[in-house]
C-alpha positions as CSV (number, residue, x, y, z in Angstrom):
1,M,8.8,-212.4,88.8
2,V,6.6,-213.0,91.8
3,S,8.4,-213.2,95.1
4,A,7.4,-215.3,98.2
5,A,6.3,-212.1,99.9
6,D,4.0,-211.2,97.0
7,R,2.5,-214.7,97.2
8,A,1.9,-214.3,100.9
9,K,0.0,-211.1,100.3
10,D,-2.0,-212.5,97.5
11,P,-3.0,-216.2,98.0
12,A,-4.3,-216.4,94.5
13,R,-0.8,-216.3,93.3
14,T,-0.1,-219.7,94.9
15,S,-1.5,-221.3,91.7
16,V,-0.4,-220.7,88.2
17,W,-4.1,-221.1,87.1
18,L,-5.1,-218.2,89.3
19,N,-2.4,-216.0,87.9
20,H,-3.9,-214.3,84.8
21,R,-0.8,-212.7,83.4
22,P,0.1,-213.6,79.8
23,P,1.8,-217.0,79.5
24,S,5.1,-215.5,78.5
25,R,6.7,-212.1,78.6
26,A,8.1,-210.3,75.6
27,R,11.3,-212.0,74.5
28,K,14.5,-209.9,74.8
29,S,17.1,-210.0,72.1
30,D,19.3,-212.1,74.2
31,Q,16.6,-214.7,75.0
32,P,17.1,-218.1,73.3
33,A,15.0,-218.5,70.2
34,G,12.5,-221.3,70.1
35,L,11.9,-221.3,73.9
36,D,8.3,-221.1,75.0
37,R,6.1,-222.4,77.8
38,D,5.0,-225.5,76.0
39,R,8.6,-226.6,75.2
40,I,9.6,-225.9,78.8
41,T,6.7,-227.9,80.2
42,A,7.4,-230.8,77.9
43,A,11.0,-230.9,79.0
44,T,9.9,-230.8,82.6
45,V,7.7,-233.8,82.1
46,R,10.6,-235.7,80.5
47,L,12.9,-234.9,83.4
48,L,10.4,-235.8,86.0
49,D,9.8,-239.1,84.4
50,A,13.5,-239.9,84.0
51,E,14.9,-238.5,87.3
52,G,12.0,-238.0,89.7
53,L,10.6,-235.1,91.6
54,A,13.4,-235.0,94.3
55,K,16.1,-234.3,91.7
56,F,14.2,-231.8,89.7
57,S,15.4,-228.1,89.7
58,M,15.2,-225.1,87.5
59,R,19.0,-225.3,87.1
60,R,18.7,-228.9,85.9
61,L,15.9,-228.1,83.5
62,A,17.9,-225.1,82.1
63,A,20.8,-227.4,81.4
64,E,18.5,-229.9,79.6
65,L,17.3,-227.0,77.4
66,N,20.7,-225.5,77.0
67,V,19.6,-222.2,78.4
68,T,20.3,-220.2,81.5
69,A,18.1,-220.7,84.6
70,M,17.0,-217.1,84.5
71,S,15.7,-217.6,80.9
72,L,13.0,-219.9,82.3
73,Y,11.6,-217.1,84.6
74,W,10.5,-215.2,81.5
75,Y,7.8,-217.9,81.1
76,V,7.0,-219.0,84.7
77,D,7.3,-217.2,88.0
78,T,8.4,-220.2,90.2
79,K,9.3,-223.8,90.1
80,D,5.9,-224.6,91.5
81,D,4.2,-222.9,88.6
82,L,6.1,-225.1,86.3
83,L,5.2,-228.3,88.2
84,E,1.6,-227.3,88.0
85,L,1.9,-226.9,84.2
86,A,3.6,-230.3,84.0
87,L,0.9,-231.9,86.1
88,D,-1.9,-230.6,84.0
89,S,-0.1,-231.5,80.8
90,V,0.0,-235.2,81.6
91,Y,-3.8,-235.1,82.3
92,S,-4.1,-234.7,78.6
93,E,-3.2,-238.4,78.3
94,F,-6.4,-239.2,80.1
95,D,-8.8,-240.5,77.4
96,P,-12.4,-240.6,78.6
97,P,-14.7,-243.5,77.4
98,P,-17.7,-242.8,75.1
99,E,-20.6,-241.2,77.1
100,D,-23.2,-243.6,75.7
101,G,-21.9,-246.8,77.4
102,P,-23.1,-248.4,80.6
103,W,-21.9,-246.5,83.7
104,E,-20.2,-249.6,85.1
105,A,-18.0,-250.0,82.0
106,R,-17.3,-246.3,81.8
107,L,-16.3,-246.2,85.5
108,R,-13.9,-249.1,85.0
109,A,-12.4,-247.5,82.0
110,L,-11.9,-244.2,83.8
111,A,-10.4,-245.9,86.9
112,S,-8.0,-247.9,84.8
113,A,-6.9,-244.8,82.8
114,Y,-6.2,-242.9,86.1
115,R,-4.3,-245.9,87.4
116,E,-2.1,-246.1,84.3
117,L,-1.4,-242.3,84.4
118,L,-0.3,-242.5,88.1
119,V,1.9,-245.5,87.5
120,R,3.4,-244.1,84.3
121,H,4.2,-240.8,86.0
122,V,5.2,-241.6,89.6
123,W,5.9,-238.0,90.4
124,V,2.2,-237.0,89.8
125,S,0.9,-238.6,93.1
126,P,2.6,-236.2,95.5
127,L,1.7,-233.2,93.4
128,V,-2.0,-234.0,93.2
129,G,-2.5,-233.2,96.8
130,K,-0.2,-230.1,96.7
131,F,-1.9,-228.2,93.9
132,L,-5.4,-227.1,93.0
133,N,-5.6,-229.2,89.9
134,T,-7.7,-226.6,88.1
135,G,-5.9,-226.6,84.8
136,P,-7.8,-227.2,81.6
137,H,-6.9,-230.9,81.2
138,A,-7.5,-231.6,84.9
139,M,-11.0,-230.0,84.6
140,L,-11.9,-232.0,81.5
141,M,-10.9,-235.2,83.4
142,A,-12.9,-234.1,86.4
143,Y,-15.9,-233.5,84.2
144,A,-15.6,-237.0,82.7
145,I,-15.5,-238.6,86.1
146,Q,-18.4,-236.5,87.5
147,D,-20.5,-237.4,84.4
148,V,-20.0,-241.1,85.0
149,I,-20.9,-240.7,88.7
150,R,-24.1,-238.9,87.8
151,A,-25.0,-241.8,85.5
152,T,-24.9,-244.2,88.4
153,G,-28.3,-243.0,89.5
154,L,-27.2,-242.2,93.0
155,P,-28.9,-239.2,94.6
156,Q,-26.8,-236.1,94.2
157,G,-26.0,-236.0,97.9
158,R,-24.3,-239.4,97.6
159,Q,-22.4,-238.9,94.4
160,T,-19.3,-237.1,95.8
161,G,-18.9,-240.0,98.3
162,A,-19.0,-242.5,95.5
163,L,-16.5,-240.5,93.5
164,S,-14.2,-240.4,96.5
165,A,-14.5,-244.1,97.2
166,V,-13.5,-245.1,93.7
167,F,-10.8,-242.5,92.8
168,Q,-9.2,-242.3,96.2
169,F,-8.9,-246.0,96.1
170,V,-7.3,-245.8,92.6
171,Y,-5.0,-243.0,93.8
172,G,-3.7,-245.0,96.8
173,F,-3.4,-248.3,94.9
174,S,-1.6,-246.8,91.9
175,T,0.7,-244.7,94.1
176,V,1.9,-247.8,95.9
177,E,2.1,-249.7,92.6
178,G,4.2,-247.0,90.9
179,Q,6.5,-246.6,93.9
180,F,7.1,-250.3,94.0
181,A,8.0,-250.4,90.3
182,Q,10.3,-247.4,90.8
183,R,12.1,-249.0,93.8
184,S,12.6,-252.2,91.8
185,A,14.1,-250.3,88.9
186,E,16.4,-248.3,91.1
187,A,17.6,-251.6,92.6
188,G,18.4,-252.9,89.2
189,L,15.8,-255.7,89.6
190,T,12.6,-256.8,88.0
191,Q,9.5,-256.4,90.2
192,D,9.3,-260.2,90.6
193,E,13.0,-260.3,91.7
194,Y,12.5,-257.5,94.1
195,F,9.4,-259.1,95.6
196,Q,11.1,-262.5,96.0
197,Q,14.1,-260.9,97.7
198,A,11.8,-259.0,100.1
199,M,9.8,-262.2,100.9
200,A,13.0,-264.1,101.5
201,A,14.3,-261.5,103.9
202,I,11.1,-261.6,105.9
203,Q,11.1,-265.4,106.0
204,E,14.6,-265.4,107.5
205,Q,13.1,-263.7,110.7
206,P,11.8,-266.5,112.9
207,Q,9.7,-264.2,115.0
208,L,7.6,-263.4,111.9
209,G,7.0,-267.1,111.1
210,P,3.2,-267.2,111.8
211,L,2.6,-263.9,109.9
212,V,4.6,-265.1,107.0
213,A,2.7,-268.3,106.8
214,E,-0.7,-266.5,106.8
215,S,0.6,-264.1,104.2
216,Q,1.8,-266.9,102.0
217,D,-1.6,-268.5,102.2
218,L,-3.2,-265.3,100.9
219,I,-0.7,-265.0,98.1
220,E,-1.2,-268.6,97.0
221,A,-4.9,-268.3,97.2
222,R,-4.8,-265.3,94.9
223,G,-3.2,-267.6,92.3
224,A,-1.0,-265.0,90.6
225,E,2.5,-266.0,89.5
226,T,3.9,-262.5,89.0
227,V,3.7,-259.1,90.7
228,H,1.9,-257.7,87.6
229,E,-0.7,-260.4,87.9
230,M,-1.1,-259.7,91.6
231,H,-1.7,-256.0,90.9
232,E,-4.1,-256.8,88.0
233,R,-6.3,-259.2,90.0
234,D,-6.4,-257.1,93.2
235,F,-7.2,-254.0,91.3
236,A,-10.0,-255.6,89.2
237,F,-11.6,-257.3,92.2
238,A,-11.4,-254.2,94.4
239,L,-13.0,-252.1,91.7
240,D,-15.7,-254.8,91.3
241,L,-16.4,-254.5,95.0
242,L,-16.8,-250.7,94.8
243,I,-19.0,-250.9,91.7
244,A,-21.2,-253.5,93.4
245,G,-21.4,-251.2,96.5
246,I,-22.5,-248.3,94.4
247,D,-25.1,-250.4,92.7
248,A,-26.4,-251.7,96.1
249,M,-26.5,-248.2,97.6
250,R,-28.3,-246.9,94.5
251,E,-31.0,-249.6,95.0
252,R,-31.2,-248.9,98.8
253,E,-31.7,-245.2,98.1
254,R,-34.6,-246.0,95.8
255,S,-36.4,-248.1,98.4
256,P,-39.6,-246.9,99.9
257,D,-38.0,-246.8,103.4
258,A,-35.2,-244.5,102.1
259,E,-37.7,-242.2,100.4
260,E,-39.8,-242.0,103.5
261,G,-36.7,-241.2,105.6
262,R,-35.7,-238.4,103.3
263,A,-39.2,-237.0,103.3
264,R,-39.6,-237.1,107.1
265,P,-38.9,-233.7,108.7
266,R,-36.0,-233.5,111.1
267,Q,-36.9,-233.1,114.8
């Protein structure tokens, strides 16, 4: 087992993907039969989906698997290692579109798939920024995204910015969407009921009257009758804006003025 002191001495040990020891140690005679890293990871995902990240612990996982907590440490060194494995395992649900389609359609499909993953597994969002995301499924997803960004025709120096614009938007939008769905469920309400209660509470505050009126106008102008429709319309239009922006920037970068600017030596 790797201690906190060991990890401090060797930063590479802060990621399970930079730890090159075998995926499990030799099973002792008193270790439970049928337990392996894949089974542990799958159970971790189920628990995280059902109970959330805050309630997850090695002890809770061990109870779910009907083993001792120490049994788990024959397959992972720390809880963080296990969370990394769970994070990468759900990336296997990411289904890239065919590579021969128009880049706009491929980008929409990838953005939608990433959104669905983040909403389906609410616990993924906080882990994305915590870990390296260099597992095999994460790398395949990253390759698919980079391949589409290359296909936009943007100069190489602009491609990472376009990638960030689209997928950081998706990350933020989907994180809020997933959290709202989770809060509604925890309150025992549908998302529409939760939204209506929140709006009613705001409208009861006289000092917020002008802000409420303007917000109501925006909501009515959008034309959606449900929270789901609001999310669908906002996501689709925001993605259209980003794709249109990429297309416009691509054309601008191809213009003679842009070519001349790149060719001109810096002073």
